[in-house]
C-alpha atoms as a printed R data frame, in Angstrom:
    type eleno elety resid chain resno       x       y       z
1   ATOM     1    CA   UNK     A     1  88.332 217.144 141.582
2   ATOM     2    CA   UNK     A     2  87.909 214.802 144.575
3   ATOM     3    CA   UNK     A     3  84.533 216.385 145.380
4   ATOM     4    CA   UNK     A     4  82.994 214.808 142.257
5   ATOM     5    CA   UNK     A     5  81.715 211.306 142.949
6   ATOM     6    CA   UNK     A     6  79.606 208.985 140.805
7   ATOM     7    CA   UNK     A     7  77.683 206.216 142.582
8   ATOM     8    CA   UNK     A     8  75.898 203.446 140.715
9   ATOM     9    CA   UNK     A     9  73.501 200.989 142.284
10  ATOM    10    CA   UNK     A    10  72.184 197.564 141.349
11  ATOM    11    CA   UNK     A    11  68.646 198.802 140.740
12  ATOM    12    CA   UNK     A    12  68.644 202.493 141.620
13  ATOM    13    CA   UNK     A    13  70.496 204.175 138.772
14  ATOM    14    CA   UNK     A    14  73.499 206.471 138.699
15  ATOM    15    CA   UNK     A    15  74.015 209.409 141.036
16  ATOM    16    CA   UNK     A    16  76.510 212.280 141.033
17  ATOM    17    CA   UNK     A    17  77.719 214.716 143.643
18  ATOM    18    CA   UNK     A    18  79.924 217.750 143.016
19  ATOM    19    CA   UNK     A    19  80.287 218.689 146.694
20  ATOM    20    CA   UNK     A    20  81.880 215.598 148.199
21  ATOM    21    CA   UNK     A    21  78.646 213.791 148.989
22  ATOM    22    CA   UNK     A    22  76.590 216.516 150.645
23  ATOM    23    CA   UNK     A    23  73.998 216.343 147.844
24  ATOM    24    CA   UNK     A    24  73.631 213.584 145.249
25  ATOM    25    CA   UNK     A    25  71.647 214.108 142.047
26  ATOM    26    CA   UNK     A    26  70.297 211.317 139.791
27  ATOM    27    CA   UNK     A    27  71.832 211.656 136.317
28  ATOM    28    CA   UNK     A    28  70.725 208.469 134.542
29  ATOM    29    CA   UNK     A    29  66.957 208.331 135.098
30  ATOM    30    CA   UNK     A    30  66.110 208.095 131.378
31  ATOM    31    CA   UNK     A    31  68.133 204.889 131.034
32  ATOM    32    CA   UNK     A    32  68.478 201.423 132.536
33  ATOM    33    CA   UNK     A    33  68.597 201.715 136.331
34  ATOM    34    CA   UNK     A    34  70.711 198.592 136.876
35  ATOM    35    CA   UNK     A    35  74.350 199.705 137.092
36  ATOM    36    CA   UNK     A    36  77.174 197.166 136.980
37  ATOM    37    CA   UNK     A    37  80.210 199.393 136.370
38  ATOM    38    CA   UNK     A    38  81.174 203.075 136.312
39  ATOM    39    CA   UNK     A    39  84.529 204.275 134.953
40  ATOM    40    CA   UNK     A    40  85.797 207.862 134.734
41  ATOM    41    CA   UNK     A    41  88.382 208.831 132.115
42  ATOM    42    CA   UNK     A    42  91.097 210.199 134.403
43  ATOM    43    CA   UNK     A    43  92.524 212.451 131.674
44  ATOM    44    CA   UNK     A    44  89.066 213.755 130.686
45  ATOM    45    CA   UNK     A    45  86.960 213.576 133.878
46  ATOM    46    CA   UNK     A    46  83.765 214.707 132.126
47  ATOM    47    CA   UNK     A    47  83.926 211.448 130.146
48  ATOM    48    CA   UNK     A    48  82.254 208.634 132.059
49  ATOM    49    CA   UNK     A    49  81.406 205.112 130.892
50  ATOM    50    CA   UNK     A    50  78.553 203.142 132.479
51  ATOM    51    CA   UNK     A    51  77.960 199.424 132.053
52  ATOM    52    CA   UNK     A    52  74.474 198.282 132.928
53  ATOM    53    CA   UNK     A    53  73.342 195.062 134.555
54  ATOM    54    CA   UNK     A    54  73.784 193.958 138.112
55  ATOM    55    CA   UNK     A    55  76.661 191.488 138.493
56  ATOM    56    CA   UNK     A    56  75.546 189.963 141.802
57  ATOM    57    CA   UNK     A    57  73.651 187.065 140.258
58  ATOM    58    CA   UNK     A    58  70.959 186.321 142.813
59  ATOM    59    CA   UNK     A    59  67.391 185.300 141.909
60  ATOM    60    CA   UNK     A    60  66.060 188.866 141.961
61  ATOM    61    CA   UNK     A    61  68.883 190.458 139.991
62  ATOM    62    CA   UNK     A    62  68.330 193.354 137.592
63  ATOM    63    CA   UNK     A    63  69.209 193.070 133.896
64  ATOM    64    CA   UNK     A    64  71.213 195.600 131.891
65  ATOM    65    CA   UNK     A    65  70.919 196.735 128.299
66  ATOM    66    CA   UNK     A    66  74.469 197.627 127.288
67  ATOM    67    CA   UNK     A    67  77.045 200.345 127.740
68  ATOM    68    CA   UNK     A    68  76.680 204.127 127.793
69  ATOM    69    CA   UNK     A    69  79.048 207.083 127.622
70  ATOM    70    CA   UNK     A    70  78.849 210.757 128.505
71  ATOM    71    CA   UNK     A    71  81.409 213.428 127.592
72  ATOM    72    CA   UNK     A    72  79.763 216.248 129.529
73  ATOM    73    CA   UNK     A    73  79.742 214.919 133.085
74  ATOM    74    CA   UNK     A    74  76.401 213.136 132.835
75  ATOM    75    CA   UNK     A    75  74.202 215.773 131.197
76  ATOM    76    CA   UNK     A    76  73.823 213.700 128.009
77  ATOM    77    CA   UNK     A    77  74.370 209.987 127.427
78  ATOM    78    CA   UNK     A    78  74.886 207.899 124.322
79  ATOM    79    CA   UNK     A    79  74.206 204.166 124.175
80  ATOM    80    CA   UNK     A    80  77.150 202.405 122.540
81  ATOM    81    CA   UNK     A    81  76.139 198.780 122.159
82  ATOM    82    CA   UNK     A    82  76.701 195.474 123.958
83  ATOM    83    CA   UNK     A    83  72.946 195.296 124.550
84  ATOM    84    CA   UNK     A    84  72.799 191.500 124.800
85  ATOM    85    CA   UNK     A    85  75.600 191.117 127.367
86  ATOM    86    CA   UNK     A    86  73.005 191.663 130.114
87  ATOM    87    CA   UNK     A    87  75.686 192.299 132.795
88  ATOM    88    CA   UNK     A    88  78.802 194.484 132.552
89  ATOM    89    CA   UNK     A    89  81.005 194.272 135.630
90  ATOM    90    CA   UNK     A    90  84.114 196.239 134.683
91  ATOM    91    CA   UNK     A    91  85.192 198.915 132.192
92  ATOM    92    CA   UNK     A    92  88.837 199.811 131.602
93  ATOM    93    CA   UNK     A    93  89.975 202.826 129.570
94  ATOM    94    CA   UNK     A    94  93.420 202.407 128.058
95  ATOM    95    CA   UNK     A    95  95.721 204.933 129.782
96  ATOM    96    CA   UNK     A    96  97.337 206.053 126.512
97  ATOM    97    CA   UNK     A    97  94.338 205.999 124.150
98  ATOM    98    CA   UNK     A    98  90.828 206.940 125.373
99  ATOM    99    CA   UNK     A    99  89.280 205.367 122.275
100 ATOM   100    CA   UNK     A   100  90.435 201.945 123.468
101 ATOM   101    CA   UNK     A   101  88.060 200.563 126.085
102 ATOM   102    CA   UNK     A   102  87.920 197.018 127.433
103 ATOM   103    CA   UNK     A   103  84.747 195.559 129.002
104 ATOM   104    CA   UNK     A   104  84.074 192.531 131.214
105 ATOM   105    CA   UNK     A   105  80.717 191.030 130.240
106 ATOM   106    CA   UNK     A   106  79.284 188.446 132.584
107 ATOM   107    CA   UNK     A   107  76.377 187.501 130.313
108 ATOM   108    CA   UNK     A   108  72.919 186.078 130.808
109 ATOM   109    CA   UNK     A   109  71.924 184.674 134.173
110 ATOM   110    CA   UNK     A   110  69.101 182.306 133.251
111 ATOM   111    CA   UNK     A   111  70.367 180.912 129.936
112 ATOM   112    CA   UNK     A   112  73.461 180.449 127.787
113 ATOM   113    CA   UNK     A   113  74.400 183.215 125.382
114 ATOM   114    CA   UNK     A   114  77.332 184.107 123.160
115 ATOM   115    CA   UNK     A   115  77.518 187.774 124.233
116 ATOM   116    CA   UNK     A   116  79.827 187.237 127.185
117 ATOM   117    CA   UNK     A   117  83.551 187.418 127.807
118 ATOM   118    CA   UNK     A   118  85.867 190.350 127.150
119 ATOM   119    CA   UNK     A   119  85.034 193.013 124.560
120 ATOM   120    CA   UNK     A   120  87.217 195.791 123.175
121 ATOM   121    CA   UNK     A   121  86.573 198.937 121.194
122 ATOM   122    CA   UNK     A   122  89.336 200.889 119.457
123 ATOM   123    CA   UNK     A   123  87.037 203.615 118.125
124 ATOM   124    CA   UNK     A   124  85.416 205.000 121.273
125 ATOM   125    CA   UNK     A   125  82.510 202.547 121.277
126 ATOM   126    CA   UNK     A   126  81.369 202.729 117.648
127 ATOM   127    CA   UNK     A   127  82.268 199.052 117.151
128 ATOM   128    CA   UNK     A   128  83.118 196.201 119.511
129 ATOM   129    CA   UNK     A   129  85.257 193.095 119.094
130 ATOM   130    CA   UNK     A   130  85.060 190.046 121.373
131 ATOM   131    CA   UNK     A   131  88.691 189.422 122.370
132 ATOM   132    CA   UNK     A   132  88.211 186.648 124.957
133 ATOM   133    CA   UNK     A   133  85.483 184.024 124.919
134 ATOM   134    CA   UNK     A   134  85.440 180.632 126.646
135 ATOM   135    CA   UNK     A   135  81.919 179.163 126.353
136 ATOM   136    CA   UNK     A   136  78.325 180.350 126.134
137 ATOM   137    CA   UNK     A   137  77.988 179.747 129.897
138 ATOM   138    CA   UNK     A   138  81.249 181.449 130.965
139 ATOM   139    CA   UNK     A   139  81.471 185.211 131.378
140 ATOM   140    CA   UNK     A   140  84.100 187.671 132.543
141 ATOM   141    CA   UNK     A   141  83.564 188.707 136.153
142 ATOM   142    CA   UNK     A   142  86.528 191.078 136.522
143 ATOM   143    CA   UNK     A   143  89.392 192.689 134.607
144 ATOM   144    CA   UNK     A   144  92.660 194.325 135.582
145 ATOM   145    CA   UNK     A   145  95.241 196.135 133.492
146 ATOM   146    CA   UNK     A   146  98.941 195.810 134.189
147 ATOM   147    CA   UNK     A   147 100.128 199.214 135.500
148 ATOM   148    CA   UNK     A   148 103.591 198.721 133.988
149 ATOM   149    CA   UNK     A   149 102.390 197.506 130.584
150 ATOM   150    CA   UNK     A   150  98.833 198.487 129.558
151 ATOM   151    CA   UNK     A   151  98.937 195.915 126.748
152 ATOM   152    CA   UNK     A   152  98.629 193.166 129.376
153 ATOM   153    CA   UNK     A   153  95.172 192.419 130.788
154 ATOM   154    CA   UNK     A   154  94.128 189.940 133.442
155 ATOM   155    CA   UNK     A   155  90.627 188.494 133.132
156 ATOM   156    CA   UNK     A   156  88.694 186.478 135.708
157 ATOM   157    CA   UNK     A   157  86.303 184.117 133.952
158 ATOM   158    CA   UNK     A   158  83.311 182.526 135.674
159 ATOM   159    CA   UNK     A   159  81.051 179.726 134.500
160 ATOM   160    CA   UNK     A   160  77.635 179.949 136.172
161 ATOM   161    CA   UNK     A   161  73.922 179.326 135.695
162 ATOM   162    CA   UNK     A   162  70.991 180.423 137.841
163 ATOM   163    CA   UNK     A   163  67.873 178.254 138.083
164 ATOM   164    CA   UNK     A   164  64.778 179.086 140.143
165 ATOM   165    CA   UNK     A   165  65.676 176.266 142.525
166 ATOM   166    CA   UNK     A   166  69.488 175.982 142.179
167 ATOM   167    CA   UNK     A   167  72.687 177.870 141.333
168 ATOM   168    CA   UNK     A   168  75.633 176.347 139.443
169 ATOM   169    CA   UNK     A   169  78.910 178.145 140.129
170 ATOM   170    CA   UNK     A   170  82.180 177.091 138.545
171 ATOM   171    CA   UNK     A   171  83.102 174.377 136.091
172 ATOM   172    CA   UNK     A   172  85.595 173.687 133.298
173 ATOM   173    CA   UNK     A   173  84.830 177.075 131.695
């Protein structure tokens, strides 16, 4: 239904319209208001995944607390882990198996951490496996799935560190 739109914002939560944008309603107010990614299961459009944490890493950025999923169009949400990733920038649902979900985790802004890279679940979010990791200062900024072969993923990795007085972007990672 092209009239249903979900809009996430860096520090203003998740909004939904069912009338093509005439009226938007907040549907995520009980949870983290920093939205980094929103993905709709195209085969089951009432199933929506939300990754929290703003991915534009400026000094005043908002921090996320993991990934959430709804199966009823946003009426009820379940937190499904990845709490320490701090920033989720992309969520991909495998086109042939909705239990397989791949996540780009950018990671902490102000310090190194191991919870960054690419994560995968094969059981709908009950458990997560880190499938690509470079360093504790390099996160995944974007993901793409090959439309001809969904077993092939492309990951953009980014080494960065924010300081109050400086920003490091890029490096061997």
